[in-house]
PDB file of C-alpha atoms in Angstrom:
ATOM      1  CA  MET A 251       3.193  -3.532 -31.017  1.00  0.00           C
ATOM      2  CA  SER A 252       4.357  -7.172 -29.847  1.00  0.00           C
ATOM      3  CA  GLU A 253       8.088  -6.667 -31.333  1.00  0.00           C
ATOM      4  CA  PHE A 254       7.771  -3.649 -28.461  1.00  0.00           C
ATOM      5  CA  PHE A 255       6.594  -6.095 -25.705  1.00  0.00           C
ATOM      6  CA  ALA A 256       9.029  -8.990 -26.847  1.00  0.00           C
ATOM      7  CA  MET A 257      12.140  -6.667 -26.030  1.00  0.00           C
ATOM      8  CA  GLY A 258      14.203  -7.943 -28.172  1.00  0.00           C
ATOM      9  CA  GLY A 259      14.130 -11.890 -26.776  1.00  0.00           C
ATOM     10  CA  TYR A 260      14.129  -9.970 -23.043  1.00  0.00           C
ATOM     11  CA  ALA A 261      10.658  -9.610 -22.121  1.00  0.00           C
ATOM     12  CA  PHE A 262      10.511 -12.042 -19.146  1.00  0.00           C
ATOM     13  CA  PHE A 263      13.767 -10.538 -17.659  1.00  0.00           C
ATOM     14  CA  ILE A 264      12.258  -6.644 -18.316  1.00  0.00           C
ATOM     15  CA  TRP A 265       8.640  -7.205 -17.492  1.00  0.00           C
ATOM     16  CA  MET A 266       9.550  -8.931 -14.054  1.00  0.00           C
ATOM     17  CA  ALA A 267      11.652  -5.912 -13.340  1.00  0.00           C
ATOM     18  CA  TYR A 268       8.874  -3.354 -14.157  1.00  0.00           C
ATOM     19  CA  GLY A 269       6.036  -5.050 -13.283  1.00  0.00           C
ATOM     20  CA  MET A 270       7.536  -5.014  -9.514  1.00  0.00           C
ATOM     21  CA  ALA A 271       8.329  -1.810  -9.841  1.00  0.00           C
ATOM     22  CA  ALA A 272       5.028  -0.794 -10.364  1.00  0.00           C
ATOM     23  CA  LEU A 273       3.096  -3.880  -7.940  1.00  0.00           C
ATOM     24  CA  LEU A 274       5.078  -2.407  -5.185  1.00  0.00           C
ATOM     25  CA  ILE A 275       4.226   1.248  -5.907  1.00  0.00           C
ATOM     26  CA  VAL A 276       1.085   0.867  -6.395  1.00  0.00           C
ATOM     27  CA  LEU A 277       1.078  -1.444  -3.181  1.00  0.00           C
ATOM     28  CA  GLU A 278       2.644   1.435  -1.191  1.00  0.00           C
ATOM     29  CA  ILE A 279       0.211   4.217  -2.404  1.00  0.00           C
ATOM     30  CA  ILE A 280      -2.708   1.789  -1.299  1.00  0.00           C
ATOM     31  CA  ALA A 281      -1.226   1.319   1.934  1.00  0.00           C
ATOM     32  CA  VAL A 282      -0.165   4.646   2.400  1.00  0.00           C
ATOM     33  CA  ARG A 283      -3.420   6.196   1.912  1.00  0.00           C
ATOM     34  CA  ALA A 284      -5.415   3.768   4.022  1.00  0.00           C
ATOM     35  CA  ARG A 285      -2.919   4.607   7.130  1.00  0.00           C
ATOM     36  CA  ALA A 286      -3.749   8.088   6.541  1.00  0.00           C
ATOM     37  CA  LYS A 287      -7.625   7.551   6.197  1.00  0.00           C
ATOM     38  CA  ARG A 288      -7.213   5.171   9.327  1.00  0.00           C
ATOM     39  CA  ALA A 289      -5.197   8.005  11.575  1.00  0.00           C
ATOM     40  CA  LEU A 290      -7.876  10.636  10.803  1.00  0.00           C
ATOM     41  CA  PHE A 291     -10.541   8.576  11.430  1.00  0.00           C
ATOM     42  CA  LEU A 292      -8.744   7.242  14.948  1.00  0.00           C
ATOM     43  CA  ALA A 293      -7.793  10.892  15.779  1.00  0.00           C
ATOM     44  CA  ARG A 294     -11.549  12.404  15.842  1.00  0.00           C
ATOM     45  CA  HIS A 295     -12.498   9.178  17.574  1.00  0.00           C
ATOM     46  CA  SER A 296      -9.753   9.315  20.035  1.00  0.00           C
ATOM     47  CA  ASP A 297     -10.533  13.294  20.933  1.00  0.00           C
ATOM     48  CA  ALA A 298     -14.083  12.147  21.289  1.00  0.00           C
ATOM     49  CA  GLY A 299     -12.950   9.345  23.457  1.00  0.00           C
ATOM     50  CA  VAL A 300     -10.897  12.123  25.868  1.00  0.00           C
ATOM     51  CA  HIS A 301     -13.798  14.406  25.622  1.00  0.00           C
ATOM     52  CA  ARG A 302     -15.906  11.539  26.916  1.00  0.00           C
ATOM     53  CA  GLU A 303     -13.428  10.540  29.714  1.00  0.00           C
ATOM     54  CA  ALA A 304     -13.285  14.087  30.766  1.00  0.00           C
ATOM     55  CA  ALA A 305     -17.323  14.545  30.981  1.00  0.00           C
ATOM     56  CA  GLY A 306     -17.167  11.102  32.927  1.00  0.00           C
ATOM     57  CA  ALA A 307     -14.754  12.526  35.577  1.00  0.00           C
ATOM     58  CA  GLN A 308     -16.623  15.906  35.760  1.00  0.00           C
ATOM     59  CA  LEU A 309     -19.694  13.727  36.222  1.00  0.00           C
ATOM     60  CA  LYS A 310     -18.083  12.228  39.053  1.00  0.00           C
ATOM     61  CA  GLU A 311     -16.658  15.392  40.348  1.00  0.00           C
ATOM     62  CA  ILE A 312     -20.103  16.599  40.813  1.00  0.00           C
ATOM     63  CA  GLN A 313     -21.931  13.429  42.579  1.00  0.00           C
TER      64      GLN A 313
ATOM     65  CA  MET B 227      -1.898  29.187  22.081  1.00  0.00           C
ATOM     66  CA  GLY B 228       1.692  29.923  22.545  1.00  0.00           C
ATOM     67  CA  GLY B 229       2.481  26.170  22.565  1.00  0.00           C
ATOM     68  CA  PHE B 230       0.024  25.957  19.508  1.00  0.00           C
ATOM     69  CA  LYS B 231       2.330  28.209  17.377  1.00  0.00           C
ATOM     70  CA  TYR B 232       5.547  26.697  18.216  1.00  0.00           C
ATOM     71  CA  ALA B 233       4.779  22.837  17.889  1.00  0.00           C
ATOM     72  CA  ALA B 234       6.628  21.580  14.859  1.00  0.00           C
ATOM     73  CA  PRO B 235       3.914  18.993  13.795  1.00  0.00           C
ATOM     74  CA  ALA B 236       0.971  21.499  14.120  1.00  0.00           C
ATOM     75  CA  GLN B 237       2.630  23.759  11.513  1.00  0.00           C
ATOM     76  CA  PHE B 238       3.974  21.468   9.606  1.00  0.00           C
ATOM     77  CA  TYR B 239       1.106  18.877   9.016  1.00  0.00           C
ATOM     78  CA  PRO B 240      -0.671  21.627   6.519  1.00  0.00           C
ATOM     79  CA  LEU B 241       2.153  22.603   4.959  1.00  0.00           C
ATOM     80  CA  ALA B 242       2.954  18.381   3.954  1.00  0.00           C
ATOM     81  CA  GLY B 243      -0.752  18.313   2.903  1.00  0.00           C
ATOM     82  CA  LYS B 244      -0.627  21.222   0.487  1.00  0.00           C
ATOM     83  CA  MET B 245       3.090  19.647  -0.770  1.00  0.00           C
ATOM     84  CA  ALA B 246       2.289  16.578  -1.343  1.00  0.00           C
ATOM     85  CA  PRO B 247       0.220  16.430  -4.306  1.00  0.00           C
ATOM     86  CA  TRP B 248       2.172  18.692  -6.346  1.00  0.00           C
ATOM     87  CA  PHE B 249       5.157  16.056  -5.397  1.00  0.00           C
ATOM     88  CA  ALA B 250       2.948  12.842  -6.737  1.00  0.00           C
ATOM     89  CA  ALA B 251       1.981  15.119 -10.034  1.00  0.00           C
ATOM     90  CA  ALA B 252       5.628  15.913 -10.740  1.00  0.00           C
ATOM     91  CA  ALA B 253       6.477  12.430 -10.204  1.00  0.00           C
ATOM     92  CA  ALA B 254       3.852  11.051 -12.237  1.00  0.00           C
ATOM     93  CA  VAL B 255       4.529  13.167 -15.381  1.00  0.00           C
ATOM     94  CA  LEU B 256       8.414  12.697 -14.907  1.00  0.00           C
ATOM     95  CA  GLY B 257       7.785   8.661 -14.510  1.00  0.00           C
ATOM     96  CA  VAL B 258       5.954   8.343 -17.640  1.00  0.00           C
ATOM     97  CA  VAL B 259       8.698  10.492 -19.955  1.00  0.00           C
ATOM     98  CA  GLY B 260      11.077   8.479 -18.009  1.00  0.00           C
ATOM     99  CA  LEU B 261       9.536   5.191 -19.129  1.00  0.00           C
ATOM    100  CA  VAL B 262       8.694   6.189 -22.637  1.00  0.00           C
ATOM    101  CA  ILE B 263      12.213   7.216 -22.959  1.00  0.00           C
ATOM    102  CA  GLY B 264      13.797   4.278 -21.218  1.00  0.00           C
ATOM    103  CA  LEU B 265      11.503   1.545 -22.915  1.00  0.00           C
ATOM    104  CA  TYR B 266      10.853   3.055 -26.027  1.00  0.00           C
ATOM    105  CA  VAL B 267      12.948   6.102 -27.093  1.00  0.00           C
ATOM    106  CA  ALA B 268      16.376   5.095 -26.133  1.00  0.00           C
ATOM    107  CA  PRO B 269      18.513   3.329 -28.255  1.00  0.00           C
ATOM    108  CA  ILE B 270      19.207  -0.764 -27.551  1.00  0.00           C
ATOM    109  CA  ASP B 271      22.804  -1.375 -25.804  1.00  0.00           C
ATOM    110  CA  VAL B 272      25.506  -2.564 -28.069  1.00  0.00           C
ATOM    111  CA  THR B 273      26.682  -5.406 -25.629  1.00  0.00           C
ATOM    112  CA  GLN B 274      23.426  -5.881 -23.319  1.00  0.00           C
ATOM    113  CA  LYS B 275      20.565  -5.430 -25.948  1.00  0.00           C
ATOM    114  CA  ASP B 276      17.313  -4.440 -24.641  1.00  0.00           C
ATOM    115  CA  SER B 277      18.194  -5.995 -21.117  1.00  0.00           C
ATOM    116  CA  TYR B 278      19.937  -3.106 -20.249  1.00  0.00           C
ATOM    117  CA  ARG B 279      16.380  -0.866 -20.307  1.00  0.00           C
ATOM    118  CA  ILE B 280      16.359  -2.363 -16.393  1.00  0.00           C
ATOM    119  CA  ILE B 281      18.716   0.396 -15.656  1.00  0.00           C
ATOM    120  CA  PHE B 282      16.006   3.184 -15.529  1.00  0.00           C
ATOM    121  CA  ILE B 283      14.097   1.588 -12.604  1.00  0.00           C
ATOM    122  CA  HIS B 284      17.618  -0.352 -11.037  1.00  0.00           C
ATOM    123  CA  VAL B 285      19.723   2.874 -10.848  1.00  0.00           C
ATOM    124  CA  PRO B 286      17.078   5.513  -9.139  1.00  0.00           C
ATOM    125  CA  ALA B 287      15.652   2.643  -6.922  1.00  0.00           C
ATOM    126  CA  ALA B 288      19.390   1.811  -5.673  1.00  0.00           C
ATOM    127  CA  TRP B 289      19.938   5.809  -5.560  1.00  0.00           C
ATOM    128  CA  MET B 290      16.962   6.173  -3.336  1.00  0.00           C
ATOM    129  CA  SER B 291      17.771   3.545  -1.155  1.00  0.00           C
ATOM    130  CA  MET B 292      21.071   4.880  -0.130  1.00  0.00           C
ATOM    131  CA  PHE B 293      20.047   8.673  -0.218  1.00  0.00           C
ATOM    132  CA  LEU B 294      16.966   7.722   1.798  1.00  0.00           C
ATOM    133  CA  TYR B 295      18.766   6.183   4.675  1.00  0.00           C
ATOM    134  CA  VAL B 296      21.317   8.597   5.078  1.00  0.00           C
ATOM    135  CA  VAL B 297      18.117  11.131   5.053  1.00  0.00           C
ATOM    136  CA  MET B 298      16.456   8.588   7.870  1.00  0.00           C
ATOM    137  CA  ALA B 299      19.637   8.556  10.008  1.00  0.00           C
ATOM    138  CA  PHE B 300      20.406  12.474   9.681  1.00  0.00           C
ATOM    139  CA  TRP B 301      16.566  13.086  11.312  1.00  0.00           C
ATOM    140  CA  GLY B 302      16.720  10.004  13.404  1.00  0.00           C
ATOM    141  CA  ALA B 303      20.221  11.912  14.769  1.00  0.00           C
ATOM    142  CA  LEU B 304      18.753  14.883  15.045  1.00  0.00           C
ATOM    143  CA  ALA B 305      16.169  13.663  17.291  1.00  0.00           C
ATOM    144  CA  LEU B 306      18.193  11.831  19.451  1.00  0.00           C
ATOM    145  CA  GLY B 307      20.285  15.096  19.697  1.00  0.00           C
ATOM    146  CA  LEU B 308      17.884  17.787  19.888  1.00  0.00           C
ATOM    147  CA  ASN B 309      15.037  15.307  21.287  1.00  0.00           C
ATOM    148  CA  THR B 310      12.574  17.189  18.609  1.00  0.00           C
ATOM    149  CA  ARG B 311       9.511  15.048  17.749  1.00  0.00           C
ATOM    150  CA  LEU B 312       8.731  16.057  14.270  1.00  0.00           C
ATOM    151  CA  SER B 313      12.782  14.844  13.098  1.00  0.00           C
ATOM    152  CA  ALA B 314      11.910  11.390  15.056  1.00  0.00           C
ATOM    153  CA  MET B 315       8.642  11.502  13.356  1.00  0.00           C
ATOM    154  CA  MET B 316      10.339  12.102   9.646  1.00  0.00           C
ATOM    155  CA  ALA B 317      12.667   9.050  10.710  1.00  0.00           C
ATOM    156  CA  GLN B 318       9.773   7.098  11.051  1.00  0.00           C
ATOM    157  CA  ALA B 319       8.076   7.987   7.659  1.00  0.00           C
ATOM    158  CA  ILE B 320      11.063   7.189   5.320  1.00  0.00           C
ATOM    159  CA  ALA B 321      11.616   3.875   6.628  1.00  0.00           C
ATOM    160  CA  PRO B 322       9.058   2.114   5.096  1.00  0.00           C
ATOM    161  CA  THR B 323       9.346   3.741   1.421  1.00  0.00           C
ATOM    162  CA  GLY B 324      13.469   3.285   2.142  1.00  0.00           C
ATOM    163  CA  ALA B 325      12.844  -0.365   2.519  1.00  0.00           C
ATOM    164  CA  LEU B 326      10.721  -0.644  -0.780  1.00  0.00           C
ATOM    165  CA  MET B 327      13.361   0.941  -2.703  1.00  0.00           C
ATOM    166  CA  THR B 328      16.262  -1.398  -1.511  1.00  0.00           C
ATOM    167  CA  ALA B 329      14.027  -4.406  -1.792  1.00  0.00           C
ATOM    168  CA  LEU B 330      13.195  -3.040  -5.511  1.00  0.00           C
ATOM    169  CA  ALA B 331      17.084  -2.163  -6.528  1.00  0.00           C
ATOM    170  CA  LEU B 332      17.757  -5.959  -5.244  1.00  0.00           C
ATOM    171  CA  TRP B 333      14.969  -7.261  -7.217  1.00  0.00           C
ATOM    172  CA  THR B 334      15.667  -5.248 -10.531  1.00  0.00           C
ATOM    173  CA  GLY B 335      19.209  -6.099 -10.271  1.00  0.00           C
ATOM    174  CA  ALA B 336      18.178  -9.865 -10.100  1.00  0.00           C
ATOM    175  CA  PHE B 337      16.659  -9.535 -13.214  1.00  0.00           C
ATOM    176  CA  TRP B 338      19.241  -7.549 -14.803  1.00  0.00           C
ATOM    177  CA  GLY B 339      21.934  -9.574 -13.468  1.00  0.00           C
ATOM    178  CA  LYS B 340      20.748 -13.159 -14.967  1.00  0.00           C
ATOM    179  CA  PRO B 341      20.665 -12.342 -18.627  1.00  0.00           C
ATOM    180  CA  THR B 342      24.105  -9.974 -18.219  1.00  0.00           C
ATOM    181  CA  TRP B 343      26.193 -11.883 -15.890  1.00  0.00           C
ATOM    182  CA  GLY B 344      24.187 -15.615 -15.830  1.00  0.00           C
ATOM    183  CA  THR B 345      22.693 -15.570 -12.211  1.00  0.00           C
ATOM    184  CA  TYR B 346      20.140 -13.850 -10.314  1.00  0.00           C
ATOM    185  CA  TRP B 347      22.332 -13.351  -7.411  1.00  0.00           C
ATOM    186  CA  ALA B 348      25.944 -13.530  -6.173  1.00  0.00           C
ATOM    187  CA  TRP B 349      27.594 -12.908  -2.720  1.00  0.00           C
ATOM    188  CA  ASP B 350      29.600  -9.912  -4.030  1.00  0.00           C
ATOM    189  CA  ALA B 351      30.505  -6.991  -2.209  1.00  0.00           C
ATOM    190  CA  ARG B 352      27.911  -4.381  -3.634  1.00  0.00           C
ATOM    191  CA  MET B 353      24.870  -6.986  -3.754  1.00  0.00           C
ATOM    192  CA  THR B 354      25.934  -8.231   0.046  1.00  0.00           C
ATOM    193  CA  SER B 355      25.826  -4.295   1.009  1.00  0.00           C
ATOM    194  CA  GLU B 356      23.101  -3.464  -0.506  1.00  0.00           C
ATOM    195  CA  LEU B 357      21.169  -6.769   1.023  1.00  0.00           C
ATOM    196  CA  ILE B 358      22.533  -5.583   4.501  1.00  0.00           C
ATOM    197  CA  LEU B 359      20.880  -2.196   3.961  1.00  0.00           C
ATOM    198  CA  LEU B 360      17.418  -3.733   3.228  1.00  0.00           C
ATOM    199  CA  PHE B 361      17.967  -5.964   6.511  1.00  0.00           C
ATOM    200  CA  LEU B 362      18.778  -2.590   8.429  1.00  0.00           C
ATOM    201  CA  TYR B 363      15.513  -0.864   7.547  1.00  0.00           C
ATOM    202  CA  LEU B 364      13.554  -3.742   8.209  1.00  0.00           C
ATOM    203  CA  GLY B 365      15.447  -4.220  11.232  1.00  0.00           C
ATOM    204  CA  ILE B 366      14.424  -0.632  12.239  1.00  0.00           C
ATOM    205  CA  ILE B 367      10.794  -0.570  11.128  1.00  0.00           C
ATOM    206  CA  ALA B 368      10.772  -4.080  13.480  1.00  0.00           C
ATOM    207  CA  LEU B 369      12.577  -1.982  16.156  1.00  0.00           C
ATOM    208  CA  ARG B 370       9.589   0.357  15.918  1.00  0.00           C
ATOM    209  CA  ASN B 371       7.278  -2.051  16.327  1.00  0.00           C
ATOM    210  CA  ALA B 372       8.227  -3.963  19.202  1.00  0.00           C
ATOM    211  CA  ILE B 373       8.824  -0.693  21.379  1.00  0.00           C
ATOM    212  CA  ASP B 374       5.369   0.487  22.726  1.00  0.00           C
ATOM    213  CA  ASP B 375       6.421   3.837  23.554  1.00  0.00           C
ATOM    214  CA  PRO B 376       7.743   5.772  20.557  1.00  0.00           C
ATOM    215  CA  ARG B 377      10.117   8.136  22.287  1.00  0.00           C
ATOM    216  CA  ARG B 378      12.364   5.126  23.322  1.00  0.00           C
ATOM    217  CA  ALA B 379      11.253   3.689  19.985  1.00  0.00           C
ATOM    218  CA  ASP B 380      12.745   7.004  18.813  1.00  0.00           C
ATOM    219  CA  LYS B 381      15.751   6.556  20.102  1.00  0.00           C
ATOM    220  CA  ALA B 382      16.357   2.969  20.011  1.00  0.00           C
ATOM    221  CA  CYS B 383      15.619   3.179  15.911  1.00  0.00           C
ATOM    222  CA  GLY B 384      17.597   6.515  15.705  1.00  0.00           C
ATOM    223  CA  VAL B 385      21.031   4.423  17.333  1.00  0.00           C
ATOM    224  CA  LEU B 386      20.245   1.858  14.863  1.00  0.00           C
ATOM    225  CA  ALA B 387      20.310   4.158  11.970  1.00  0.00           C
ATOM    226  CA  LEU B 388      23.423   5.887  13.097  1.00  0.00           C
ATOM    227  CA  VAL B 389      25.372   2.267  13.335  1.00  0.00           C
ATOM    228  CA  GLY B 390      23.936   1.189   9.853  1.00  0.00           C
ATOM    229  CA  VAL B 391      24.939   4.547   8.141  1.00  0.00           C
ATOM    230  CA  ILE B 392      28.100   3.108   7.803  1.00  0.00           C
ATOM    231  CA  ASN B 393      27.189   0.844   5.442  1.00  0.00           C
ATOM    232  CA  VAL B 394      26.144   3.257   2.835  1.00  0.00           C
ATOM    233  CA  PRO B 395      29.415   4.316   1.758  1.00  0.00           C
ATOM    234  CA  ILE B 396      30.557   0.666   1.629  1.00  0.00           C
ATOM    235  CA  ILE B 397      27.594   0.175  -0.747  1.00  0.00           C
ATOM    236  CA  TYR B 398      28.385   3.400  -2.832  1.00  0.00           C
ATOM    237  CA  MET B 399      32.975   2.270  -2.797  1.00  0.00           C
ATOM    238  CA  SER B 400      32.295  -1.549  -3.303  1.00  0.00           C
ATOM    239  CA  VAL B 401      32.209  -1.321  -6.741  1.00  0.00           C
ATOM    240  CA  ARG B 402      35.891   0.305  -6.873  1.00  0.00           C
ATOM    241  CA  TRP B 403      36.998  -1.301  -3.498  1.00  0.00           C
ATOM    242  CA  TRP B 404      36.852  -5.032  -4.318  1.00  0.00           C
ATOM    243  CA  ASN B 405      36.895  -6.874  -7.565  1.00  0.00           C
ATOM    244  CA  THR B 406      32.991  -7.443  -7.879  1.00  0.00           C
ATOM    245  CA  LEU B 407      30.447  -8.916 -10.197  1.00  0.00           C
ATOM    246  CA  HIS B 408      28.612  -5.670 -10.506  1.00  0.00           C
ATOM    247  CA  GLN B 409      29.647  -3.389 -13.019  1.00  0.00           C
ATOM    248  CA  GLY B 410      31.246  -0.267 -12.172  1.00  0.00           C
ATOM    249  CA  ALA B 411      29.619   3.141 -12.321  1.00  0.00           C
ATOM    250  CA  SER B 412      27.997   4.251 -15.938  1.00  0.00           C
ATOM    251  CA  ILE B 413      27.666   8.039 -14.578  1.00  0.00           C
ATOM    252  CA  GLN B 414      30.275   9.921 -13.361  1.00  0.00           C
ATOM    253  CA  ALA B 415      30.776  13.405 -13.700  1.00  0.00           C
ATOM    254  CA  GLY B 416      32.062  14.461 -16.818  1.00  0.00           C
ATOM    255  CA  LYS B 417      32.821  11.464 -18.225  1.00  0.00           C
ATOM    256  CA  SER B 418      29.626   9.643 -18.430  1.00  0.00           C
ATOM    257  CA  SER B 419      29.907   5.935 -20.477  1.00  0.00           C
ATOM    258  CA  ILE B 420      26.450   5.939 -21.879  1.00  0.00           C
ATOM    259  CA  ASP B 421      24.312   7.758 -24.515  1.00  0.00           C
ATOM    260  CA  ALA B 422      22.874  11.404 -23.964  1.00  0.00           C
ATOM    261  CA  ILE B 423      19.103   9.993 -24.379  1.00  0.00           C
ATOM    262  CA  MET B 424      19.877   7.088 -22.091  1.00  0.00           C
ATOM    263  CA  LEU B 425      21.817   9.604 -19.474  1.00  0.00           C
ATOM    264  CA  TRP B 426      18.587  11.964 -19.802  1.00  0.00           C
ATOM    265  CA  GLY B 427      16.330   9.168 -19.244  1.00  0.00           C
ATOM    266  CA  MET B 428      17.654   7.672 -16.309  1.00  0.00           C
ATOM    267  CA  LEU B 429      18.042  11.731 -14.640  1.00  0.00           C
ATOM    268  CA  ILE B 430      14.356  11.719 -15.199  1.00  0.00           C
ATOM    269  CA  MET B 431      13.392   8.549 -13.763  1.00  0.00           C
ATOM    270  CA  VAL B 432      15.883   9.518 -11.086  1.00  0.00           C
ATOM    271  CA  PHE B 433      13.810  12.485  -9.847  1.00  0.00           C
ATOM    272  CA  ALA B 434      10.468  10.616 -10.756  1.00  0.00           C
ATOM    273  CA  PHE B 435      11.507   8.534  -7.914  1.00  0.00           C
ATOM    274  CA  TRP B 436      13.086  11.402  -5.623  1.00  0.00           C
ATOM    275  CA  PHE B 437       9.666  13.001  -5.949  1.00  0.00           C
ATOM    276  CA  TYR B 438       7.377  10.107  -5.743  1.00  0.00           C
ATOM    277  CA  SER B 439       9.437   9.275  -2.261  1.00  0.00           C
ATOM    278  CA  ILE B 440       9.040  12.746  -0.671  1.00  0.00           C
ATOM    279  CA  ALA B 441       4.863  12.430  -2.098  1.00  0.00           C
ATOM    280  CA  VAL B 442       4.373   9.037  -0.178  1.00  0.00           C
ATOM    281  CA  ILE B 443       6.998  10.136   2.867  1.00  0.00           C
ATOM    282  CA  LEU B 444       4.650  13.285   3.284  1.00  0.00           C
ATOM    283  CA  ILE B 445       1.616  11.514   3.119  1.00  0.00           C
ATOM    284  CA  ARG B 446       2.587   8.951   5.750  1.00  0.00           C
ATOM    285  CA  LEU B 447       4.464  11.981   8.043  1.00  0.00           C
ATOM    286  CA  ARG B 448       0.720  13.374   7.918  1.00  0.00           C
ATOM    287  CA  ALA B 449      -0.784   9.761   9.268  1.00  0.00           C
ATOM    288  CA  ILE B 450       2.222   9.642  11.629  1.00  0.00           C
ATOM    289  CA  MET B 451       1.435  12.730  13.227  1.00  0.00           C
ATOM    290  CA  LEU B 452      -2.222  12.343  13.972  1.00  0.00           C
ATOM    291  CA  GLU B 453      -1.212   8.652  15.376  1.00  0.00           C
ATOM    292  CA  ARG B 454       1.360   9.494  17.866  1.00  0.00           C
ATOM    293  CA  GLU B 455      -0.389  13.319  18.795  1.00  0.00           C
ATOM    294  CA  ALA B 456      -4.132  12.443  18.700  1.00  0.00           C
ATOM    295  CA  GLY B 457      -5.229  13.518  21.986  1.00  0.00           C
ATOM    296  CA  SER B 458      -3.103  17.091  21.597  1.00  0.00           C
ATOM    297  CA  ALA B 459      -4.367  20.546  21.111  1.00  0.00           C
ATOM    298  CA  TRP B 460      -3.396  20.858  17.938  1.00  0.00           C
ATOM    299  CA  VAL B 461      -5.138  17.314  16.624  1.00  0.00           C
ATOM    300  CA  ALA B 462      -8.291  18.333  18.389  1.00  0.00           C
ATOM    301  CA  ARG B 463      -8.367  21.712  16.696  1.00  0.00           C
ATOM    302  CA  LEU B 464      -7.814  20.015  13.298  1.00  0.00           C
ATOM    303  CA  THR B 465     -10.341  17.670  13.531  1.00  0.00           C
ATOM    304  CA  GLU B 466     -12.951  19.884  15.264  1.00  0.00           C
ATOM    305  CA  GLY B 467     -12.368  22.961  12.568  1.00  0.00           C
ATOM    306  CA  GLY B 468     -14.242  22.722   9.403  1.00  0.00           C
ATOM    307  CA  GLU B 469     -14.958  19.142   8.363  1.00  0.00           C
ATOM    308  CA  GLU B 470     -17.651  17.200  10.053  1.00  0.00           C
ATOM    309  CA  ARG B 471     -17.013  14.946  13.537  1.00  0.00           C
ATOM    310  CA  GLY B 472     -17.399  11.407  12.685  1.00  0.00           C
TER     311      GLY B 472
END
């Protein structure tokens, strides 16, 4: 097992390369999921906002 | 009603949502198989010893960095020519993943270069042109963030992407056109210079990176569709139907 991680003496280079690949991929997955969640939340709320504005405009017309 | 039927984002939104998990699952399975082959099963290289194992992420990342750029420029051009919303959003969704792949290609290349050539970086043609690719991606992302009107941003980013596409064949051909520090291609149709199991490991990793990119771009595309079309009829319909209102 330790022989595997030693990578024939190239451990530093191998794990710096693979470690960064893993880190960037994990960060991108977290970021894109957060963005999707936020977009869905805002879509619901901006929609509600449009309705509120429309309701407000209607109210003014009546008055 | 007719407008809803022919609005491309409205139709593609659910389709992208259905497709993304399959591509993600395929990427995960292929990624595990590719890693096992690349880090364990494949024998050490005669000249480069274990350090060559970086090839299994370096080459897929480098290929994706160029491939994604061409696809991004294609959608950007289509958006410029036909003024289509969905293609502009496709281009927008690709840029961050393209930048990530380019950064990864440069980083893994540096940690391959040090044990192989004795240096992390050299201003040779292959590396410099790949660095320019990273700046192109970052420039396109920054340009979009700097322009408030999304349709104007689409046009500006489309033009920049198209101008920059000239860099892709330069990256690809650089190891042939110039006498670079970077080695020539290991994989060529019919006469690859590497062992069969190494070739398989690399091809599997290429597909893993490919499917990963598709999955993450589809999810980002869905977010972009909502961001840009919030308040439109199809988004209202989507947020009203089924799920509870927030």
